[in-house]
Structure formats: C-alpha cells, structure tokens
Amino acid sequence: MGVTGVDAATLHPAVTLKGADVEFYAGHLVLDARGGATLDDGVLHVTADRIIVDLNHDRYVAAGDVHIAAAATGAAQIQSGVALGIDLASHDGTLVSIAPSPATYTVSGPLVTQVEASPSPAPSSSPAPATETTPAPEPLALVDLEGEAPFASAAVATAHLGADVRLGAARVIVPGGRDVYLPSYVYTFSSEVGYSQSNVAGSAEDIPIYFGSTRDSITGAHFTYNAQTKVGIGLDHRVVDGDKAYDLFSISPLYGPVKDAEFTWHEQVNGHASQTLDGLTASGIGSVWRYGAIDSLHRSFLSLSASDALAGDFESLVWQGAYEPLGAGWLGDLFDYHVATEYGRSQSYGSGATPIYDTTFDTLIQAPALVLDPSSSLSLQADWRQLFDDQPHRQFAATYSATFTHRWDAYLTTKLADSENPVVDVYPSFDAGTRTYVSAQVATINYNNGEPFSFGFGLMHEAALSAPPGIMVQPWSASLDVRFRVSRSLAFDVSRSYSFGYLGQRLGSIGFQILP
C-alpha cells in the first residue's frame, strides 16, 4: 500500500469566467456573466456580451458579438459569430454566424470548420424505416433557472468542473435580500468524499466559509461553538485525489483551552481495501498517531488498527464475518447473525509496565425489521461479547435492544427504543469481580416535509440498576434539531440539548450549520 503524495493525481479542469457582473445560481449550478464577458477553459478564449456556464452538464453558451481565439496568450482570433455552444468535456460545439451571411461552424478544440449546406434529399416512393435514436442535446440551449434567485454575484468566477466554484470579490446574498462582501468565496458541490471530510476541532457544530481552491484542493475557515469560549476558530486545507485518496490539514488556534493541529490521510487502495493515518498534536495532550486498514475478504472483512500516544500504544486485529441468515425458512427470513474475533495488545509507558494481550469473541443476532402492519415495524438485536486478557481479566458483556417504529403519515414518524446492557468483570488473581447493569430508553419524534422544513425531538433516559463506584449515567436528557430552507440555495440547521440539571448543566451547546 503506497502512500499517495500530497499532490493529487486527479485534477479538475478549470474554467475562468469574467464580466461586468457574474451571477451564481447554486440550485442549478449555473454561472451567468453579462457585459464584456470572457471565458477561458485552457483550450479557447471566448468573449461575448453574455456567457452562461452550466456546471451540472459541463457546457457553456455564449451569445451576442461572440469572438473565439486559442487559449494561448496573444493568439489571433479564429472566428466570430452571434452564438456559441461548447461541451467542456470534449471541447466540441457549434458556432453560428449571420454576417456577412448566415453560416454554421463545428468547433473541435481550437479548430473551426464551416458546415456545408446539405443537399435536399431526392424524392422517394417509400419512406425510410423509422429508427429509435436518442436526440443529442441542443448545443445552444439555455438553462431554465425556474425563477431561482442568484446565490451570489462576483467580478470573476473560477469553476473546477465537478468540484467547486471560486468567486472573486463576491457578494453572497443572505435572507432579506442583503449581501455580504467576501474577497474570495468557494462553493463546493463535489460528490468526492474528501470534499465533505473535516478534522477541525468542533467541526460537528460549525459554520464553514471556504475561501481558496485549486484543481484538487480547497481551503477554508471554520467558526465553531465551544462551551467555554463560545466561539472557536479553525482553518483547514484539503487535497483530494478523486475518490482514491485525500489529505486533511487543520489547525484550531481558538477552541476552549486546547489548541491543536491535525493531519489525516486516507487512501482507497482498491475496490475492497482502504487505509487511514491520523496525527494529532494538542496542548496538554502531546501527539497522538492512529493508523487503520480495512480489507474485505470473502463474506467478511479484516481490520488492523494501531495508535500511539504519550501514555502508551495500542494495536488490534479484528476479523468479522458478514451477516448470514440464522437458518432456513422463516427463521432465516426474519433473523440474521454475524461473528467476530479480535486480538489486541496494549502497552503503557509507565515504569515497569508490561504489555497486555487480549482476545475477544463476539456474536450478534438481529431481526432488522419485523413488519407488524403497513405503518409499524419492530427491530430486535442481541450482542454477546467475551473478553480474555492476561492480567488476568475476564469480561462478559451483553447488549439487548428493541426499537418500535411507527409512521403516522408521509411526514411524521415516531420511535421507541430500549437497550439493556449487563457487564460482568472478573479478576481471578484477586478473587474479585464487579457487575454493571445499565438500562436506557429513547423516544423520538421526526417530522420531515421534504426540503422546506424538518425537525426531530428526542427524550433519553438512563439508569444504572447495578454499578460499582465511579460509574455514572445521565438520568434524563433531551435534544432538538430543526432544519429549514430560506431559499433554493440556502438552508439552516439548528440543534440544542437539555440536561435537566445533571452535573449543574441544563441548556447545552447550540449546533448551527449552513447548508446549500
């Protein structure tokens, strides 16, 4: 498994668009430049009164006083016309001219060839047989924006096809019609997983503003919530090699009392194997390194992980089988199971500490969805885990859970879940042991009216029916999550928790996200 370099091999083609005003429509991924518009895609330099770039289909249309030249600086004009349509993937298209006489040209890269008029077909006594063909997209067709308002306007836009749009001297329009000026703003729309990953501290509750991008990377600032400082700030840079690999670099100079920097490298080695390396340096903690690799085998997978920190290191090797039917007939239709085995090693760096080796066996049986009626279902799960280590220490842990789901209509769903978790620890050398039993219940209500509005409310209860000293559970807690769309290209997600006075806490931190 070779480590992919930071300079990614997958480079998204770049297209630069300028004009007196460049508008960006995030809902349709369209750039619209008016007034002395220019476009450069590395093959052609195009000027026109108006140029529209459709990033959903990687094509553009130029209209009004169109002039095209090769992309090389100072290249002579190739041809002019009134309308031009180009496919950015193939760099092929059509140019239409009306002076000195109407003419149509085919464009293939920097080559422009006039299309000769086709002779009229000779009369025929029998029509040609009809054949089914897929019509080619109209090269000069404009995008129907369906009344969408622009997300932002700018003086210049650089689009990296299939990845992002970077707007220079941007004015991002916020609810109420006002705009916010940003010297540079990047809007990402890539489906490649690296563009959606983040290792910034507190990024689960953050407002990201991306301001830099290249053909294989993006750079952004993250404003996060922290209970102590209220506002945290982080910066990150991501280098993405398609769906094959990505590198994440981040620093969080302001996040409570801790300042940290983190590095993540992930590689999809092939269709069934991947590996990840994480490095973290934080004030008061030191450096922590973690490595993990997963490889799918025949109806199973193998996982290798290792970590190293100031206190010690830990390594484990896990084999887990795929879910298999529990038996033949109705039993196999309703229930399935898997088994797993784990071998581990841990080493404390304390004085005189020796390595501890452990072996774990795990068996899980579940009924993923027992249909009770057209609107209700029940899922059941039982997990048994037996651990042996050479302290010596023996542990048996079980988890029994059940979830009842009822869909009241197309929008409203409720769930009731219960989990019972008994754990027994035995230390043969000391002829001692402990028993812990934790019971938890969760009730949730979810309303989802598609894009305009959704919310979720959850009420959680935990009780330690049997527990040794030092084991604490939170008796009650609640959570609320609300998501609403304010325009076709802007939505907000707000969440908050409530602790009912547990350890002096009531209202928890506010989670806030801006979504496209």
Short mmCIF file of C-alpha atoms in Angstrom, two decimals:
data_model
loop_
_atom_site.label_atom_id
_atom_site.label_comp_id
_atom_site.label_asym_id
_atom_site.label_seq_id
_atom_site.Cartn_x
_atom_site.Cartn_y
_atom_site.Cartn_z
CA MET A 1 0.00 0.00 0.00
CA GLY A 2 1.86 3.08 -1.20
CA VAL A 3 1.21 6.45 0.40
CA THR A 4 -0.36 8.86 -2.05
CA GLY A 5 1.54 12.10 -2.33
CA VAL A 6 0.04 15.41 -1.32
CA ASP A 7 -0.04 16.50 -4.95
CA ALA A 8 -3.15 14.64 -6.08
CA ALA A 9 -3.31 12.96 -9.47
CA THR A 10 -6.98 13.84 -10.13
CA LEU A 11 -7.11 17.43 -11.39
CA HIS A 12 -10.48 19.00 -12.13
CA PRO A 13 -10.48 21.10 -15.33
CA ALA A 14 -10.60 24.83 -14.59
CA VAL A 15 -12.84 27.37 -16.33
CA THR A 16 -12.45 31.11 -15.62
CA LEU A 17 -15.38 33.44 -16.29
CA LYS A 18 -15.31 37.25 -16.07
CA GLY A 19 -17.77 40.02 -16.80
CA ALA A 20 -19.22 43.29 -15.55
CA ASP A 21 -21.39 41.07 -13.34
CA VAL A 22 -21.10 37.32 -12.80
CA GLU A 23 -24.09 35.73 -11.02
CA PHE A 24 -24.01 32.26 -9.47
CA TYR A 25 -27.17 30.15 -9.13
CA ALA A 26 -26.32 27.44 -6.59
CA GLY A 27 -29.56 25.49 -7.02
CA HIS A 28 -28.88 24.82 -10.71
CA LEU A 29 -25.06 25.22 -10.57
CA VAL A 30 -25.11 27.94 -13.23
CA LEU A 31 -22.77 30.90 -13.76
CA ASP A 32 -24.14 33.83 -15.78
CA ALA A 33 -21.71 36.58 -16.91
CA ARG A 34 -23.03 39.74 -18.57
CA GLY A 35 -21.34 42.79 -20.04
CA GLY A 36 -18.00 42.20 -21.74
CA ALA A 37 -17.98 38.54 -20.67
CA THR A 38 -14.86 36.43 -21.19
CA LEU A 39 -14.22 32.72 -20.69
CA ASP A 40 -11.01 30.69 -20.67
CA ASP A 41 -11.07 26.90 -20.41
CA GLY A 42 -7.47 26.13 -21.38
CA VAL A 43 -8.46 25.46 -25.00
CA LEU A 44 -10.39 28.55 -26.12
CA HIS A 45 -10.55 32.21 -25.12
CA VAL A 46 -14.11 33.43 -25.71
CA THR A 47 -15.56 36.94 -25.49
CA ALA A 48 -19.25 37.78 -25.81
CA ASP A 49 -21.99 40.01 -24.47
CA ARG A 50 -23.19 37.15 -22.25
CA ILE A 51 -21.80 33.72 -21.31
CA ILE A 52 -23.72 31.10 -19.34
CA VAL A 53 -21.87 28.10 -17.85
CA ASP A 54 -23.94 25.05 -16.86
CA LEU A 55 -21.85 23.15 -14.30
CA ASN A 56 -24.45 20.40 -13.98
CA HIS A 57 -23.73 19.33 -17.56
CA ASP A 58 -20.24 20.85 -18.07
CA ARG A 59 -21.16 23.06 -21.01
CA TYR A 60 -21.47 26.77 -21.82
CA VAL A 61 -23.33 29.04 -24.21
CA ALA A 62 -22.03 32.44 -25.37
CA ALA A 63 -24.37 34.93 -27.04
CA GLY A 64 -24.01 38.33 -28.72
CA ASP A 65 -20.84 39.52 -30.51
CA VAL A 66 -19.01 36.23 -29.95
CA HIS A 67 -15.29 36.07 -30.67
CA ILE A 68 -13.15 32.97 -30.15
CA ALA A 69 -9.39 32.52 -30.12
CA ALA A 70 -6.99 29.86 -28.95
CA ALA A 71 -6.31 29.96 -25.23
CA ALA A 72 -2.64 30.88 -25.72
CA THR A 73 -1.88 34.46 -24.67
CA GLY A 74 -2.00 36.82 -27.63
CA ALA A 75 -3.44 34.22 -30.01
CA ALA A 76 -5.15 35.63 -33.08
CA GLN A 77 -8.93 35.50 -33.38
CA ILE A 78 -10.16 32.29 -35.01
CA GLN A 79 -13.77 33.15 -35.79
CA SER A 80 -16.69 35.30 -34.70
CA GLY A 81 -20.44 34.88 -34.60
CA VAL A 82 -23.61 35.54 -32.65
CA ALA A 83 -23.94 32.31 -30.63
CA LEU A 84 -21.59 29.57 -29.45
CA GLY A 85 -22.25 26.35 -27.55
CA ILE A 86 -19.38 24.19 -26.25
CA ASP A 87 -19.20 20.92 -24.32
CA LEU A 88 -16.42 21.35 -21.75
CA ALA A 89 -15.64 17.62 -21.60
CA SER A 90 -14.98 17.14 -25.29
CA HIS A 91 -14.37 20.81 -26.24
CA ASP A 92 -16.67 20.24 -29.22
CA GLY A 93 -19.55 22.52 -30.13
CA THR A 94 -21.32 24.76 -32.59
CA LEU A 95 -20.81 28.39 -33.65
CA VAL A 96 -23.50 30.34 -35.51
CA SER A 97 -22.71 33.44 -37.58
CA ILE A 98 -25.04 35.77 -39.53
CA ALA A 99 -22.55 38.13 -41.17
CA PRO A 100 -21.62 38.51 -43.93
CA SER A 101 -24.08 35.65 -44.50
CA PRO A 102 -25.72 33.04 -42.22
CA ALA A 103 -23.32 30.17 -41.53
CA THR A 104 -22.84 27.35 -39.03
CA TYR A 105 -19.46 26.09 -37.87
CA THR A 106 -18.39 23.00 -35.97
CA VAL A 107 -15.87 23.60 -33.22
CA SER A 108 -13.42 20.89 -32.15
CA GLY A 109 -10.91 22.31 -29.71
CA PRO A 110 -9.24 25.27 -31.44
CA LEU A 111 -10.32 24.00 -34.90
CA VAL A 112 -13.34 25.70 -36.52
CA THR A 113 -14.85 24.24 -39.70
CA GLN A 114 -17.78 25.65 -41.68
CA VAL A 115 -20.65 23.22 -42.17
CA GLU A 116 -21.60 22.86 -45.80
CA ALA A 117 -25.30 23.06 -46.62
CA SER A 118 -26.74 19.59 -47.12
CA PRO A 119 -28.43 18.90 -50.47
CA SER A 120 -32.15 18.25 -50.43
CA PRO A 121 -32.97 14.53 -50.44
CA ALA A 122 -34.24 13.03 -53.70
CA PRO A 123 -37.94 12.10 -53.80
CA SER A 124 -38.62 8.52 -52.76
CA SER A 125 -41.66 6.36 -53.29
CA SER A 126 -41.28 4.65 -49.92
CA PRO A 127 -40.29 6.39 -46.68
CA ALA A 128 -37.21 5.24 -44.86
CA PRO A 129 -37.94 2.97 -41.90
CA ALA A 130 -38.15 4.71 -38.55
CA THR A 131 -35.36 4.03 -36.10
CA GLU A 132 -35.20 4.79 -32.40
CA THR A 133 -32.43 7.26 -31.61
CA THR A 134 -31.58 9.31 -28.55
CA PRO A 135 -31.70 13.00 -29.50
CA ALA A 136 -28.42 14.86 -28.99
CA PRO A 137 -28.60 17.76 -26.54
CA GLU A 138 -29.09 21.11 -28.22
CA PRO A 139 -25.68 22.85 -28.02
CA LEU A 140 -27.21 26.35 -27.89
CA ALA A 141 -29.99 25.59 -25.39
CA LEU A 142 -30.10 27.81 -22.29
CA VAL A 143 -30.66 26.52 -18.76
CA ASP A 144 -34.15 27.02 -17.32
CA LEU A 145 -33.48 28.55 -13.89
CA GLU A 146 -37.15 28.15 -12.90
CA GLY A 147 -37.24 31.56 -11.23
CA GLU A 148 -34.27 30.90 -8.93
CA ALA A 149 -32.67 33.98 -7.37
CA PRO A 150 -28.87 34.24 -7.53
CA PHE A 151 -26.90 32.88 -4.56
CA ALA A 152 -24.05 35.36 -5.10
CA SER A 153 -22.58 37.81 -7.59
CA ALA A 154 -18.91 38.41 -8.33
CA ALA A 155 -16.44 40.05 -10.69
CA VAL A 156 -14.75 36.77 -11.59
CA ALA A 157 -15.52 33.09 -11.12
CA THR A 158 -13.23 30.09 -11.47
CA ALA A 159 -15.03 26.76 -11.72
CA HIS A 160 -13.26 23.46 -11.17
CA LEU A 161 -15.55 21.07 -13.02
CA GLY A 162 -17.21 18.53 -10.79
CA ALA A 163 -15.75 20.10 -7.63
CA ASP A 164 -16.24 23.77 -6.76
CA VAL A 165 -16.73 27.39 -7.82
CA ARG A 166 -14.43 30.14 -6.51
CA LEU A 167 -15.95 33.64 -6.64
CA GLY A 168 -13.66 36.68 -6.52
CA ALA A 169 -14.89 39.95 -4.97
CA ALA A 170 -18.07 38.06 -4.12
CA ARG A 171 -21.29 39.39 -2.67
CA VAL A 172 -23.17 36.48 -1.09
CA ILE A 173 -26.88 37.19 -0.80
CA VAL A 174 -28.38 36.42 2.63
CA PRO A 175 -32.06 36.25 3.70
CA GLY A 176 -33.78 39.60 3.36
CA GLY A 177 -32.02 40.39 0.07
CA ARG A 178 -28.91 41.88 1.68
CA ASP A 179 -25.48 40.84 0.54
CA VAL A 180 -22.23 40.16 2.41
CA TYR A 181 -18.93 41.04 0.72
CA LEU A 182 -16.17 38.44 0.75
CA PRO A 183 -12.86 38.91 -1.12
CA SER A 184 -13.00 35.23 -2.09
CA TYR A 185 -15.72 32.64 -1.55
CA VAL A 186 -15.73 28.96 -2.57
CA TYR A 187 -18.88 26.91 -3.08
CA THR A 188 -18.28 23.14 -3.22
CA PHE A 189 -20.57 20.65 -4.94
CA SER A 190 -18.33 17.64 -5.47
CA SER A 191 -19.56 14.11 -4.76
CA GLU A 192 -15.98 13.03 -3.96
CA VAL A 193 -15.82 12.08 -0.29
CA GLY A 194 -12.71 14.12 0.51
CA TYR A 195 -14.53 17.40 -0.10
CA SER A 196 -17.02 16.65 2.70
CA GLN A 197 -14.50 15.47 5.33
CA SER A 198 -13.15 17.69 8.11
CA ASN A 199 -10.80 17.16 11.05
CA VAL A 200 -11.17 20.65 12.52
CA ALA A 201 -11.84 20.56 16.28
CA GLY A 202 -15.57 21.06 16.88
CA SER A 203 -16.49 20.67 13.20
CA ALA A 204 -19.65 18.76 14.14
CA GLU A 205 -21.11 22.16 15.06
CA ASP A 206 -19.58 24.75 12.77
CA ILE A 207 -20.12 27.34 10.08
CA PRO A 208 -17.55 26.73 7.33
CA ILE A 209 -16.54 29.52 4.94
CA TYR A 210 -14.23 28.31 2.16
CA PHE A 211 -12.09 30.97 0.51
CA GLY A 212 -9.44 29.13 -1.53
CA SER A 213 -9.47 26.35 -4.11
CA THR A 214 -7.32 24.78 -6.80
CA ARG A 215 -7.95 21.97 -9.26
CA ASP A 216 -7.51 19.42 -6.46
CA SER A 217 -7.92 21.28 -3.14
CA ILE A 218 -9.99 23.68 -1.03
CA THR A 219 -9.08 25.90 1.93
CA GLY A 220 -11.49 27.28 4.48
CA ALA A 221 -12.16 28.85 7.87
CA HIS A 222 -14.46 27.18 10.41
CA PHE A 223 -16.37 29.05 13.11
CA THR A 224 -17.34 26.55 15.79
CA TYR A 225 -19.17 26.60 19.11
CA ASN A 226 -17.30 25.91 22.34
CA ALA A 227 -18.93 25.95 25.77
CA GLN A 228 -16.02 27.90 27.30
CA THR A 229 -15.03 30.43 24.64
CA LYS A 230 -18.46 30.37 22.93
CA VAL A 231 -16.75 30.84 19.54
CA GLY A 232 -13.96 28.66 18.19
CA ILE A 233 -11.91 29.23 15.05
CA GLY A 234 -10.22 26.65 12.86
CA LEU A 235 -8.52 26.61 9.46
CA ASP A 236 -8.26 23.62 7.15
CA HIS A 237 -6.80 22.63 3.80
CA ARG A 238 -7.93 19.55 1.87
CA VAL A 239 -6.15 17.89 -1.03
CA VAL A 240 -8.40 15.44 -2.88
CA ASP A 241 -7.39 12.77 -5.39
CA GLY A 242 -10.84 11.93 -6.73
CA ASP A 243 -12.41 9.01 -4.87
CA LYS A 244 -8.97 7.41 -4.43
CA ALA A 245 -7.40 9.44 -1.63
CA TYR A 246 -7.46 12.67 0.33
CA ASP A 247 -5.26 14.62 2.78
CA LEU A 248 -6.68 16.88 5.50
CA PHE A 249 -4.64 19.51 7.33
CA SER A 250 -6.16 21.65 10.09
CA ILE A 251 -5.25 23.96 12.95
CA SER A 252 -7.56 25.19 15.72
CA PRO A 253 -5.83 28.11 17.48
CA LEU A 254 -9.00 29.01 19.40
CA TYR A 255 -11.12 26.18 20.78
CA GLY A 256 -11.51 26.44 24.54
CA PRO A 257 -8.28 25.91 26.48
CA VAL A 258 -6.93 23.48 23.88
CA LYS A 259 -5.03 24.46 20.74
CA ASP A 260 -4.43 21.67 18.26
CA ALA A 261 -3.30 20.72 14.80
CA GLU A 262 -4.35 17.57 12.96
CA PHE A 263 -3.42 15.65 9.83
CA THR A 264 -5.46 12.92 8.15
CA TRP A 265 -4.52 10.79 5.14
CA HIS A 266 -6.96 8.31 3.64
CA GLU A 267 -6.46 6.02 0.64
CA GLN A 268 -8.95 3.73 -1.08
CA VAL A 269 -6.37 1.15 -2.14
CA ASN A 270 -8.75 -0.77 -4.39
CA GLY A 271 -12.39 -1.81 -4.52
CA HIS A 272 -12.19 -3.74 -1.23
CA ALA A 273 -9.36 -2.21 0.83
CA SER A 274 -8.66 1.19 2.42
CA GLN A 275 -6.24 2.68 4.94
CA THR A 276 -6.21 5.81 7.11
CA LEU A 277 -3.50 7.63 9.06
CA ASP A 278 -4.31 10.34 11.64
CA GLY A 279 -1.91 12.58 13.52
CA LEU A 280 -2.95 14.97 16.29
CA THR A 281 -0.90 17.45 18.34
CA ALA A 282 -2.71 19.33 21.10
CA SER A 283 -1.70 21.47 24.05
CA GLY A 284 -1.75 19.48 27.26
CA ILE A 285 -2.06 16.18 25.38
CA GLY A 286 1.00 15.89 23.20
CA SER A 287 1.00 13.91 19.96
CA VAL A 288 -1.28 11.01 19.10
CA TRP A 289 -0.94 8.88 15.97
CA ARG A 290 -3.53 6.40 14.72
CA TYR A 291 -3.43 4.01 11.78
CA GLY A 292 -6.20 1.79 10.47
CA ALA A 293 -6.62 -0.55 7.50
CA ILE A 294 -9.70 -2.49 6.36
CA ASP A 295 -9.83 -5.20 3.70
CA SER A 296 -12.93 -7.06 2.62
CA LEU A 297 -12.47 -10.80 2.27
CA HIS A 298 -14.94 -13.45 1.12
CA ARG A 299 -18.13 -12.60 3.05
CA SER A 300 -16.08 -10.98 5.83
CA PHE A 301 -13.62 -8.17 6.47
CA LEU A 302 -10.30 -7.77 8.25
CA SER A 303 -9.40 -4.62 10.20
CA LEU A 304 -5.98 -3.59 11.53
CA SER A 305 -5.61 -0.57 13.82
CA ALA A 306 -2.81 0.95 15.88
CA SER A 307 -2.36 4.10 17.95
CA ASP A 308 0.49 5.72 19.80
CA ALA A 309 0.30 8.48 22.45
CA LEU A 310 2.25 9.79 25.45
CA ALA A 311 0.56 7.28 27.78
CA GLY A 312 1.13 4.19 25.63
CA ASP A 313 0.27 2.35 22.45
CA PHE A 314 -2.50 0.03 21.35
CA GLU A 315 -2.84 -2.42 18.43
CA SER A 316 -5.70 -4.68 17.37
CA LEU A 317 -6.59 -7.10 14.59
CA VAL A 318 -10.30 -7.80 14.00
CA TRP A 319 -11.99 -10.34 11.75
CA GLN A 320 -15.74 -10.04 11.29
CA GLY A 321 -17.99 -12.21 9.19
CA ALA A 322 -20.79 -10.87 7.03
CA TYR A 323 -24.39 -11.06 8.18
CA GLU A 324 -25.78 -14.52 7.38
CA PRO A 325 -29.33 -15.94 7.67
CA LEU A 326 -29.82 -17.60 11.05
CA GLY A 327 -31.37 -20.67 9.48
CA ALA A 328 -33.57 -21.98 6.70
CA GLY A 329 -37.18 -20.98 6.04
CA TRP A 330 -38.94 -18.35 8.13
CA LEU A 331 -36.15 -18.24 10.72
CA GLY A 332 -33.60 -17.16 8.13
CA ASP A 333 -36.07 -14.71 6.60
CA LEU A 334 -36.53 -12.89 9.90
CA PHE A 335 -33.17 -13.23 11.69
CA ASP A 336 -29.51 -12.95 10.70
CA TYR A 337 -26.22 -13.04 12.61
CA HIS A 338 -22.51 -12.40 12.41
CA VAL A 339 -19.48 -13.45 14.46
CA ALA A 340 -16.24 -11.58 15.10
CA THR A 341 -12.83 -12.21 16.69
CA GLU A 342 -10.41 -9.56 17.95
CA TYR A 343 -6.79 -9.85 19.03
CA GLY A 344 -5.31 -6.86 20.85
CA ARG A 345 -2.15 -5.60 22.50
CA SER A 346 -1.78 -2.57 24.77
CA GLN A 347 1.38 -1.16 26.30
CA SER A 348 1.51 1.51 29.00
CA TYR A 349 4.65 3.66 29.05
CA GLY A 350 4.63 3.80 32.86
CA SER A 351 7.52 2.49 34.91
CA GLY A 352 7.65 -1.31 34.99
CA ALA A 353 4.55 -1.73 32.83
CA THR A 354 4.32 -4.85 30.70
CA PRO A 355 2.23 -5.40 27.54
CA ILE A 356 -1.30 -6.77 27.94
CA TYR A 357 -2.64 -9.14 25.31
CA ASP A 358 -6.35 -9.81 24.91
CA THR A 359 -8.69 -11.95 22.83
CA THR A 360 -12.36 -11.16 22.25
CA PHE A 361 -15.16 -13.22 20.73
CA ASP A 362 -18.38 -11.54 19.64
CA THR A 363 -21.72 -12.89 18.38
CA LEU A 364 -24.64 -10.74 17.23
CA ILE A 365 -28.16 -11.84 16.26
CA GLN A 366 -30.72 -9.42 14.90
CA ALA A 367 -34.14 -9.08 13.33
CA PRO A 368 -33.59 -5.93 11.21
CA ALA A 369 -37.26 -5.18 10.55
CA LEU A 370 -40.23 -7.24 11.67
CA VAL A 371 -43.26 -5.75 9.88
CA LEU A 372 -46.19 -5.54 12.30
CA ASP A 373 -48.59 -3.69 9.99
CA PRO A 374 -48.23 -1.34 6.97
CA SER A 375 -47.21 1.54 9.28
CA SER A 376 -45.31 -0.20 12.09
CA SER A 377 -42.15 -2.28 12.44
CA LEU A 378 -40.03 -3.78 15.21
CA SER A 379 -36.27 -4.39 15.17
CA LEU A 380 -34.52 -6.64 17.69
CA GLN A 381 -30.84 -7.18 18.44
CA ALA A 382 -28.78 -9.22 20.89
CA ASP A 383 -25.00 -8.97 21.14
CA TRP A 384 -22.75 -11.15 23.35
CA ARG A 385 -19.08 -10.29 23.85
CA GLN A 386 -16.49 -12.33 25.81
CA LEU A 387 -13.02 -10.90 26.54
CA PHE A 388 -9.94 -12.61 28.00
CA ASP A 389 -6.68 -10.81 28.78
CA ASP A 390 -3.51 -11.84 30.59
CA GLN A 391 -3.76 -9.50 33.62
CA PRO A 392 -5.71 -11.86 34.09
CA HIS A 393 -9.14 -10.33 33.49
CA ARG A 394 -12.37 -11.83 32.17
CA GLN A 395 -15.31 -9.77 30.93
CA PHE A 396 -18.70 -10.81 29.62
CA ALA A 397 -20.86 -8.03 28.15
CA ALA A 398 -24.27 -8.30 26.54
CA THR A 399 -26.49 -5.76 24.83
CA TYR A 400 -30.19 -6.39 24.19
CA SER A 401 -32.10 -3.76 22.23
CA ALA A 402 -35.52 -3.30 20.67
CA THR A 403 -36.85 -0.43 18.53
CA PHE A 404 -40.50 0.13 17.64
CA THR A 405 -41.14 2.46 14.68
CA HIS A 406 -44.49 3.86 13.61
CA ARG A 407 -45.06 6.09 10.56
CA TRP A 408 -48.19 8.17 11.14
CA ASP A 409 -48.26 9.71 7.66
CA ALA A 410 -45.85 10.75 4.89
CA TYR A 411 -44.16 13.30 7.17
CA LEU A 412 -44.37 12.16 10.82
CA THR A 413 -42.51 9.21 12.36
CA THR A 414 -42.10 8.16 16.00
CA LYS A 415 -39.69 5.67 17.56
CA LEU A 416 -39.45 4.00 20.96
CA ALA A 417 -36.20 2.17 21.77
CA ASP A 418 -34.96 0.24 24.77
CA SER A 419 -31.44 -1.05 25.48
CA GLU A 420 -30.30 -3.31 28.32
CA ASN A 421 -26.56 -3.66 28.92
CA PRO A 422 -25.29 -6.07 31.62
CA VAL A 423 -21.50 -6.36 32.06
CA VAL A 424 -19.62 -8.75 34.38
CA ASP A 425 -15.90 -8.30 35.12
CA VAL A 426 -13.87 -10.97 36.95
CA TYR A 427 -10.25 -10.69 38.21
CA PRO A 428 -9.16 -14.27 39.14
CA SER A 429 -5.87 -13.20 40.76
CA PHE A 430 -7.73 -11.10 43.30
CA ASP A 431 -10.75 -13.39 43.58
CA ALA A 432 -12.88 -10.30 42.88
CA GLY A 433 -15.38 -9.06 40.33
CA THR A 434 -17.98 -6.42 39.54
CA ARG A 435 -21.37 -6.33 37.85
CA THR A 436 -22.76 -3.34 35.95
CA TYR A 437 -26.28 -3.12 34.54
CA VAL A 438 -27.34 -0.02 32.59
CA SER A 439 -30.81 0.40 31.13
CA ALA A 440 -31.56 3.11 28.53
CA GLN A 441 -34.72 4.25 26.77
CA VAL A 442 -35.11 6.71 23.89
CA ALA A 443 -38.26 8.27 22.42
CA THR A 444 -38.01 10.32 19.21
CA ILE A 445 -40.41 12.29 17.01
CA ASN A 446 -39.32 13.20 13.49
CA TYR A 447 -41.21 15.46 11.08
CA ASN A 448 -39.83 15.83 7.57
CA ASN A 449 -41.69 17.88 4.98
CA GLY A 450 -39.00 17.43 2.38
CA GLU A 451 -36.71 20.41 1.79
CA PRO A 452 -38.80 23.27 3.29
CA PHE A 453 -38.87 22.14 6.93
CA SER A 454 -37.97 19.26 9.23
CA PHE A 455 -37.44 18.75 12.92
CA GLY A 456 -36.52 15.99 15.34
CA PHE A 457 -37.07 15.78 19.08
CA GLY A 458 -35.59 13.12 21.34
CA LEU A 459 -36.01 12.27 25.03
CA MET A 460 -33.44 9.94 26.61
CA HIS A 461 -33.43 8.15 29.96
CA GLU A 462 -30.66 6.07 31.56
CA ALA A 463 -30.48 4.18 34.84
CA ALA A 464 -27.64 2.21 36.42
CA LEU A 465 -29.53 -0.60 38.14
CA SER A 466 -26.26 -2.12 39.34
CA ALA A 467 -22.91 -0.38 39.15
CA PRO A 468 -19.60 -0.25 41.06
CA PRO A 469 -18.39 3.10 42.48
CA GLY A 470 -17.33 5.59 39.81
CA ILE A 471 -19.89 4.54 37.19
CA MET A 472 -22.28 7.42 36.44
CA VAL A 473 -25.13 7.76 33.94
CA GLN A 474 -27.20 10.79 32.99
CA PRO A 475 -30.81 10.13 34.13
CA TRP A 476 -32.57 12.40 31.63
CA SER A 477 -31.62 14.41 28.56
CA ALA A 478 -33.41 15.87 25.57
CA SER A 479 -32.38 17.10 22.13
CA LEU A 480 -34.00 19.21 19.42
CA ASP A 481 -32.91 19.60 15.79
CA VAL A 482 -34.64 21.97 13.34
CA ARG A 483 -33.79 22.37 9.65
CA PHE A 484 -35.49 24.90 7.38
CA ARG A 485 -34.86 26.28 3.92
CA VAL A 486 -34.90 30.04 3.37
CA SER A 487 -34.19 29.96 -0.38
CA ARG A 488 -33.49 27.48 -3.17
CA SER A 489 -29.79 27.62 -2.37
CA LEU A 490 -29.68 28.25 1.39
CA ALA A 491 -30.85 26.23 4.40
CA PHE A 492 -30.15 26.38 8.15
CA ASP A 493 -29.84 23.56 10.69
CA VAL A 494 -30.07 24.44 14.40
CA SER A 495 -29.77 21.94 17.27
CA ARG A 496 -29.58 22.08 21.05
CA SER A 497 -29.65 19.71 24.02
CA TYR A 498 -31.09 19.92 27.54
CA SER A 499 -29.65 18.05 30.56
CA PHE A 500 -32.31 18.60 33.26
CA GLY A 501 -29.73 19.89 35.73
CA TYR A 502 -27.35 16.91 35.50
CA LEU A 503 -23.97 17.97 36.96
CA GLY A 504 -25.34 21.51 37.05
CA GLN A 505 -25.98 21.59 33.29
CA ARG A 506 -29.27 22.48 31.67
CA LEU A 507 -29.12 24.02 28.19
CA GLY A 508 -26.30 22.54 26.13
CA SER A 509 -24.28 23.97 23.26
CA ILE A 510 -26.02 25.28 20.16
CA GLY A 511 -25.29 23.48 16.93
CA PHE A 512 -25.61 25.62 13.80
CA GLN A 513 -24.95 24.67 10.19
CA ILE A 514 -25.40 26.45 6.87
CA LEU A 515 -26.39 24.10 4.05
CA PRO A 516 -26.77 24.65 0.29
#
